mmCIF file of C-alpha atoms in Angstrom:
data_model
loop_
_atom_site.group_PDB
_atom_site.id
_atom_site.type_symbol
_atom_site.label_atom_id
_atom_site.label_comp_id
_atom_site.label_asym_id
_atom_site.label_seq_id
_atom_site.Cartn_x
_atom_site.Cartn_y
_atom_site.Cartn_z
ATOM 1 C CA UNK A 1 -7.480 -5.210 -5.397
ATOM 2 C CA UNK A 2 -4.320 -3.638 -4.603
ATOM 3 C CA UNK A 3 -1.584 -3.345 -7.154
ATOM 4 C CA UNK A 4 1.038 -2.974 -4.037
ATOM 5 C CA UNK A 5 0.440 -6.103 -1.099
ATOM 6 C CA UNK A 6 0.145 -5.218 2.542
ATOM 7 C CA UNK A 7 -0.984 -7.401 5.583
ATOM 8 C CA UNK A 8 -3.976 -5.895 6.831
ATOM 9 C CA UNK A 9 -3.380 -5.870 10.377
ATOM 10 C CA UNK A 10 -0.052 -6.197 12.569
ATOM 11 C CA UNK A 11 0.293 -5.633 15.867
ATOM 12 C CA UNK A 12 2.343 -5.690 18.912
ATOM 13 C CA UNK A 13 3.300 -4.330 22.687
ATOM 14 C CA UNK A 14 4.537 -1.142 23.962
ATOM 15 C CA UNK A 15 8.498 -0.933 23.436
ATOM 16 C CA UNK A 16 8.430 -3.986 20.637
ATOM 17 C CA UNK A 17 9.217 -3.572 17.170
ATOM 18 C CA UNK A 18 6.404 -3.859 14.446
ATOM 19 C CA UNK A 19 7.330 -4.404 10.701
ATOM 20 C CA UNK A 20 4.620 -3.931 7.978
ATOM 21 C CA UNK A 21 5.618 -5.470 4.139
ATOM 22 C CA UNK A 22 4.647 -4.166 0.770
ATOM 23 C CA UNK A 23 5.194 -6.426 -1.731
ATOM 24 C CA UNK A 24 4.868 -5.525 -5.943
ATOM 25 C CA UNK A 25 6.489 -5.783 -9.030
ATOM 26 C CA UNK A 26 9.717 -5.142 -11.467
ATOM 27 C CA UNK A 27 7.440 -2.174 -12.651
ATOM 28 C CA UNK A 28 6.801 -0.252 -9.066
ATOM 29 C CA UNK A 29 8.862 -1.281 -6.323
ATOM 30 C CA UNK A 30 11.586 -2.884 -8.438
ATOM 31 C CA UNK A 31 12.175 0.521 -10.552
ATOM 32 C CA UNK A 32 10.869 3.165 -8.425
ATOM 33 C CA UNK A 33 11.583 4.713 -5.165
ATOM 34 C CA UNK A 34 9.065 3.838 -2.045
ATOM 35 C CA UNK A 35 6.514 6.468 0.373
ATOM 36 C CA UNK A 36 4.978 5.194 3.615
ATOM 37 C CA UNK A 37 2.160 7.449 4.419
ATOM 38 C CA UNK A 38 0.160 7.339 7.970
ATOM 39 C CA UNK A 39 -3.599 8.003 8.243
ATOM 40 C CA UNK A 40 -5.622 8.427 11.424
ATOM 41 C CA UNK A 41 -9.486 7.914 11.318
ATOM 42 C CA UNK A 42 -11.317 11.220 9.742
ATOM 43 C CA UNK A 43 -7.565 12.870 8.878
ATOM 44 C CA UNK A 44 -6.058 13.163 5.778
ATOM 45 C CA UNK A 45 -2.929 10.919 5.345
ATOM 46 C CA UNK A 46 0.681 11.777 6.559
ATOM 47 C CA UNK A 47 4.098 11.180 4.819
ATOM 48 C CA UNK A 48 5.921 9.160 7.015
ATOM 49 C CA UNK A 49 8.737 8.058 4.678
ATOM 50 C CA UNK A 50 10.232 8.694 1.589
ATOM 51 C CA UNK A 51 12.242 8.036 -1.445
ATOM 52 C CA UNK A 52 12.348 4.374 0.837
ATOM 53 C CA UNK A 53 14.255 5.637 4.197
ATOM 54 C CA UNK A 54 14.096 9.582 4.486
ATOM 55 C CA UNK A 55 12.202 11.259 6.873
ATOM 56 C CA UNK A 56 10.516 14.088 6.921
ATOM 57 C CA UNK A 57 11.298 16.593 9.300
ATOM 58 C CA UNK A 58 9.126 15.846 12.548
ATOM 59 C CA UNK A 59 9.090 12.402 12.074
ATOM 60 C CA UNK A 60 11.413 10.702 14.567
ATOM 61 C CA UNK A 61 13.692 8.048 13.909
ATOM 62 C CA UNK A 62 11.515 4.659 15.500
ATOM 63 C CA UNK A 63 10.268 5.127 12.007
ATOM 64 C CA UNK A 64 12.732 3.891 9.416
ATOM 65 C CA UNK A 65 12.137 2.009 5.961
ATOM 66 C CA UNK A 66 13.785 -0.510 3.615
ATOM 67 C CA UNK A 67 13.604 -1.862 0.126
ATOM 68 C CA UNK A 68 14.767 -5.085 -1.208
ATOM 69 C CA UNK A 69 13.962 -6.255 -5.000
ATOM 70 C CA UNK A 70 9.935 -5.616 -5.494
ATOM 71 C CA UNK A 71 9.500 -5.616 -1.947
ATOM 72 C CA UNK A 72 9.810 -2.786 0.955
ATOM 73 C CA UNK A 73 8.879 -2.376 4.290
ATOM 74 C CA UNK A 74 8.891 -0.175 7.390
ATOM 75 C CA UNK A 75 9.717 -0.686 10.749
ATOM 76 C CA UNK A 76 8.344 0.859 13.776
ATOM 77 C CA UNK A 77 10.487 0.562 17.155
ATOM 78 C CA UNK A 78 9.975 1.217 20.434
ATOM 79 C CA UNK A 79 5.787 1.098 19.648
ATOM 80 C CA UNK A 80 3.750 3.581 21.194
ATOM 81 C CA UNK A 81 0.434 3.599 21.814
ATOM 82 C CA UNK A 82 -0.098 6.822 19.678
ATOM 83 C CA UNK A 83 1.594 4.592 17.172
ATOM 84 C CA UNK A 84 -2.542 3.159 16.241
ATOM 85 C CA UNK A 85 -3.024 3.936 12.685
ATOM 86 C CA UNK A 86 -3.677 2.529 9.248
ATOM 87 C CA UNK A 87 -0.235 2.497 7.222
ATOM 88 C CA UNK A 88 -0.258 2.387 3.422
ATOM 89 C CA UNK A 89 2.505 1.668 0.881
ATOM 90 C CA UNK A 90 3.186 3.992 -2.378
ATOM 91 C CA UNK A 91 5.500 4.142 -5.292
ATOM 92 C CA UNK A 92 5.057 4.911 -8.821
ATOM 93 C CA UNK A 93 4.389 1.767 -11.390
ATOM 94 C CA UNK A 94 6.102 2.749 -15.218
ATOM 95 C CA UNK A 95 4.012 0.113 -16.652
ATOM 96 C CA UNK A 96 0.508 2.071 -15.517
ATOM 97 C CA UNK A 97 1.632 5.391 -15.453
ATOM 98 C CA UNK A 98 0.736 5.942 -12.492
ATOM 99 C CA UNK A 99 1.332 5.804 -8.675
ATOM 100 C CA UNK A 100 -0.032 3.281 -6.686
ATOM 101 C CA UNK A 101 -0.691 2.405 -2.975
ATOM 102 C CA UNK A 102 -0.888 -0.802 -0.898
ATOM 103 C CA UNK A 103 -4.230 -1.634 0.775
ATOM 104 C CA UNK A 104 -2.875 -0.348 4.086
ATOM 105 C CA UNK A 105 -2.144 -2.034 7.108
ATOM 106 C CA UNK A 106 -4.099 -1.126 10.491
ATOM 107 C CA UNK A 107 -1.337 -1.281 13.233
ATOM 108 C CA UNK A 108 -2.769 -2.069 17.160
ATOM 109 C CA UNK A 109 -0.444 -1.899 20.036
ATOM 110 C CA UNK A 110 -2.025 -4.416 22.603
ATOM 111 C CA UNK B 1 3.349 27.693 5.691
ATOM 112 C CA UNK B 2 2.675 25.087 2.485
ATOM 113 C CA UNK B 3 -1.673 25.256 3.196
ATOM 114 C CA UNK B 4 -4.052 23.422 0.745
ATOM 115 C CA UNK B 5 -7.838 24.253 1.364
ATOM 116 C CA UNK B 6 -10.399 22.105 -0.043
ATOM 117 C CA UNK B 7 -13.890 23.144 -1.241
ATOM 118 C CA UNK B 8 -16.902 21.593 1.027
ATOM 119 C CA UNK B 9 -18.491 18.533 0.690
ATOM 120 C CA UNK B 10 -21.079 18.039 -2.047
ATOM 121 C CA UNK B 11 -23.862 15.909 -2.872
ATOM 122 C CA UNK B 12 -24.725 14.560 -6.489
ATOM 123 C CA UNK B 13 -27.166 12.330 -8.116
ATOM 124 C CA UNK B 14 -26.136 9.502 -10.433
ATOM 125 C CA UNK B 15 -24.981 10.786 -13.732
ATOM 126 C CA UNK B 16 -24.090 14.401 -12.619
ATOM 127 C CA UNK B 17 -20.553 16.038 -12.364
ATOM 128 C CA UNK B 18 -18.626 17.327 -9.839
ATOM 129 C CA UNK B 19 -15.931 20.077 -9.554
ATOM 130 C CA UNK B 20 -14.042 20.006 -6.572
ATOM 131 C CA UNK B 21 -11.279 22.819 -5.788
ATOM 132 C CA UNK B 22 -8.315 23.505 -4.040
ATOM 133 C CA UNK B 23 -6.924 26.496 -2.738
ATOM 134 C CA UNK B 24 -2.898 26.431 -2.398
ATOM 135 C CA UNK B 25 -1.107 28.990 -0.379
ATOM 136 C CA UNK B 26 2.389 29.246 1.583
ATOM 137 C CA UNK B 27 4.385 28.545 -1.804
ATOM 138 C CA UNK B 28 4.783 29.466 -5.381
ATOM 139 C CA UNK B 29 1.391 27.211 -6.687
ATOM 140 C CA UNK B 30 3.258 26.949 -10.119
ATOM 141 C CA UNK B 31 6.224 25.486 -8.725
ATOM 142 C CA UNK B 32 5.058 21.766 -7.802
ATOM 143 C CA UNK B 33 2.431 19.157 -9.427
ATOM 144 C CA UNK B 34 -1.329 18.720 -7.499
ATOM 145 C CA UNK B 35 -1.761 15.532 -7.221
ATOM 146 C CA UNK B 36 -5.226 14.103 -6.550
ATOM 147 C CA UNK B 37 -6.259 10.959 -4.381
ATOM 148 C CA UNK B 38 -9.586 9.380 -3.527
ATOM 149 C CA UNK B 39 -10.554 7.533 -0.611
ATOM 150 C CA UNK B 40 -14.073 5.444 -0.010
ATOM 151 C CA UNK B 41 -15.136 4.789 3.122
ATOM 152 C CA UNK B 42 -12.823 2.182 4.989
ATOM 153 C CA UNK B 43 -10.859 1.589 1.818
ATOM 154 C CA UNK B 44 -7.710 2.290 0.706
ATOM 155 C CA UNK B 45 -6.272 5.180 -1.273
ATOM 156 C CA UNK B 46 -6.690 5.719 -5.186
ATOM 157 C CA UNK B 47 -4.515 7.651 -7.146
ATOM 158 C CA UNK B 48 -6.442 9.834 -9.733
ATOM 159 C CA UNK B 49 -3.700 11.756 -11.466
ATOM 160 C CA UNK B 50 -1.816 14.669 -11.316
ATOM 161 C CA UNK B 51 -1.926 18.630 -12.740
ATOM 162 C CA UNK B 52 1.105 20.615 -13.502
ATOM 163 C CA UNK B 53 -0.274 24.129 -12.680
ATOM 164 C CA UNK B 54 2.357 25.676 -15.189
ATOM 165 C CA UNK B 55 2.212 24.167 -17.966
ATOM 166 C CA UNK B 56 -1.239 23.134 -17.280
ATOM 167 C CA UNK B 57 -0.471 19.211 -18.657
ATOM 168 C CA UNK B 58 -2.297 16.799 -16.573
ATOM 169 C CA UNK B 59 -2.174 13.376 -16.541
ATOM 170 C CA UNK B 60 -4.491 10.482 -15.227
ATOM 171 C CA UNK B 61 -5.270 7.057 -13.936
ATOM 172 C CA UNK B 62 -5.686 4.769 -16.905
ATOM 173 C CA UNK B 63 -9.035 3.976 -14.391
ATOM 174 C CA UNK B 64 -10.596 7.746 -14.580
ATOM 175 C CA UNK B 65 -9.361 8.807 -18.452
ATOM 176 C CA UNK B 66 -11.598 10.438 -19.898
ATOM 177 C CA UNK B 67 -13.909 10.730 -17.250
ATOM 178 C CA UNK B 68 -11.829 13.238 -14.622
ATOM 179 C CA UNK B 69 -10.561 16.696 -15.485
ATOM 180 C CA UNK B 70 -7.839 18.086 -13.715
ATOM 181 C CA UNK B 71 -7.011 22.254 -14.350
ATOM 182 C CA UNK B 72 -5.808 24.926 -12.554
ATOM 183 C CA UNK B 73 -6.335 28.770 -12.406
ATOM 184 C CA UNK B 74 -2.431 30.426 -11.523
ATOM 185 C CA UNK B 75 -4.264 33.561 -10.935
ATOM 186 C CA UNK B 76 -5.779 32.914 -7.834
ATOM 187 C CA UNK B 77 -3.438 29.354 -6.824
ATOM 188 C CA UNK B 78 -6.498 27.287 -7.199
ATOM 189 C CA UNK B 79 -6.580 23.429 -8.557
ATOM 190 C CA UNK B 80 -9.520 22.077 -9.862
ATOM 191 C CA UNK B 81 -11.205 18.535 -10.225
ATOM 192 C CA UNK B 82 -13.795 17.784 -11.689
ATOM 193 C CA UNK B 83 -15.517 13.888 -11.936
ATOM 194 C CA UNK B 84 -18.066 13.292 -14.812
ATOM 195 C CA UNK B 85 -21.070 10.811 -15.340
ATOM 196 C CA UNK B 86 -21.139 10.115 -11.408
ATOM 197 C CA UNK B 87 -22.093 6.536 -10.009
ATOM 198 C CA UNK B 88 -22.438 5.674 -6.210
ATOM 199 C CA UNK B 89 -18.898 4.103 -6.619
ATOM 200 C CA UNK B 90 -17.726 7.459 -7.088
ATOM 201 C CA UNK B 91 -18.880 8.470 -3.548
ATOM 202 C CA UNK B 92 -15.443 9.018 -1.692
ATOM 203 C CA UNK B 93 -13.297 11.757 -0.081
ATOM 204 C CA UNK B 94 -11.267 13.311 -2.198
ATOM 205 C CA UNK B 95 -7.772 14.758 -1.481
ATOM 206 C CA UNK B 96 -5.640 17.247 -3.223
ATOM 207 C CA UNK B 97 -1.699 16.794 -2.573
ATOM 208 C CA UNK B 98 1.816 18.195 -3.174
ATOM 209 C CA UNK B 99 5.189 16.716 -3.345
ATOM 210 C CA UNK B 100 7.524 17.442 -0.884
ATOM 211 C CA UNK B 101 10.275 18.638 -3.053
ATOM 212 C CA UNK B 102 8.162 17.773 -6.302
ATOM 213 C CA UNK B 103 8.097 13.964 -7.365
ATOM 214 C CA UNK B 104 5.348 11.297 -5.531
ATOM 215 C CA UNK B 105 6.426 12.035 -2.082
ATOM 216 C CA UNK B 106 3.027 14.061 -1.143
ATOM 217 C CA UNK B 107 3.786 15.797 1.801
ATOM 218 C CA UNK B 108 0.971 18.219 1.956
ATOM 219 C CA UNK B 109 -2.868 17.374 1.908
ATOM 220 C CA UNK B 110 -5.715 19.048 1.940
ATOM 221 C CA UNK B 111 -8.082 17.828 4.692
ATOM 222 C CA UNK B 112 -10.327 16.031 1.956
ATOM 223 C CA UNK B 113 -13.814 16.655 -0.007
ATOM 224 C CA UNK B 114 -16.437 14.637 0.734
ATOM 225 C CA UNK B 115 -18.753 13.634 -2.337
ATOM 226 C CA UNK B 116 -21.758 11.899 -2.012
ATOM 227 C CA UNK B 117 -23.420 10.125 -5.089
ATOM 228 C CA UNK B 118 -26.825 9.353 -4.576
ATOM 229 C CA UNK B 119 -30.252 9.385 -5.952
#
């Protein structure tokens, strides 16, 4: 069981715009900044976002994130087809210690 | 560029140990925290704790205390892991990781260890 809450599947057609949710606490998302990582089968996972809407440098700009109260999300526009991959949630939770990720959410692009 | 190079996978039986390392390069290694992550197959990621390589502090998941050991050696940029008393739930691929600019944000993996627990 989680401590951050992601749907574990979304989906959606080339060109539409997929949002994924990651839902926690006062202690994580409601005090601490939020990562969105990306993770193809077999490959080690990718920061996609950070400290809630930066991107790293390669990463273009269909990929932006949010934060609201214990909740966050990202958005993915314009979907791709290379877009196909598991996204997880991450933030740091005071009350653990520790940082913690969402389940992940596996993205399909019918 | 910022390279971390994992040590290949190993197989344990129940109740052994296992030291996995990590080989940094591209950067100053005492400059940013290693953090460690675990991954079993099809399931999501687990944080296992972090190692400053400077000050040598470590800290861990309230989950692994006293069971994971987290060092490094400055001398040749290397992080260590190692996982005591080893159960099948322990079987998993484990990651090493750096911040981006420091912090959570890991930026830079290593491609993953796979350990196998099983009699």
């Amino acid at each position: 069981q989680s401590v951050l809450t992601q749907p574990p599947s979304a989906s959606g057609t080339p060109g539409q715009r997929v949002t994924i949710s990651c839902s926690g606490s006062y202690s994580n998302i409601g005090s601490n900044s939020v990562n969105w990582y990306r993770q193809l089968p077999g490959t080690a996972p990718k920061l996609l976002i950070y400290v809630v809407n930066q991107r790293p440098s390669g990463v273009p700009d269909r990929f932006s994130g949010s934060k609201s109260g214990t909740s966050a999300s990202l958005a993915i526009s314009g979907l791709q087809s290379d877009d196909e991959a598991k996204y997880f949630c991450a933030t740091w939770d005071d009350s653990l210690k520790g940082m913690v990720f969402g389940g992940g959410t596996t993205v399909t692009v019918l | 560029q910022v390279q971390l190079v994992q040590s290949g996978a190993e197989v344990k039986k129940p109740g052994a140990s296992v030291k996995v390392s990590c080989k940094a390069s591209g950067y100053t290694f005492t400059s940013y925290d290693i953090n460690w992550v675990r991954q079993a197959t099809g399931q999501g990621l687990e944080w296992m704790g972090w190692m400053n390589p400077n000050s040598g502090n470590a800290g861990y998941a309230q989950k692994f205390q006293g069971r994971v050991t987290m060092t490094g050696n400055t001398s040749i940029s290397t992080a260590y892991m190692e996982v005591s008393s080893l159960t099948s739930e322990d079987t998993a691929v484990y990651y090493c990781a750096r911040g981006l600019y420091g912090g959570n944000s890991l930026a830079y993996w290593g491609r993953g260890t796979l350990v196998t627990v099983s009699s």
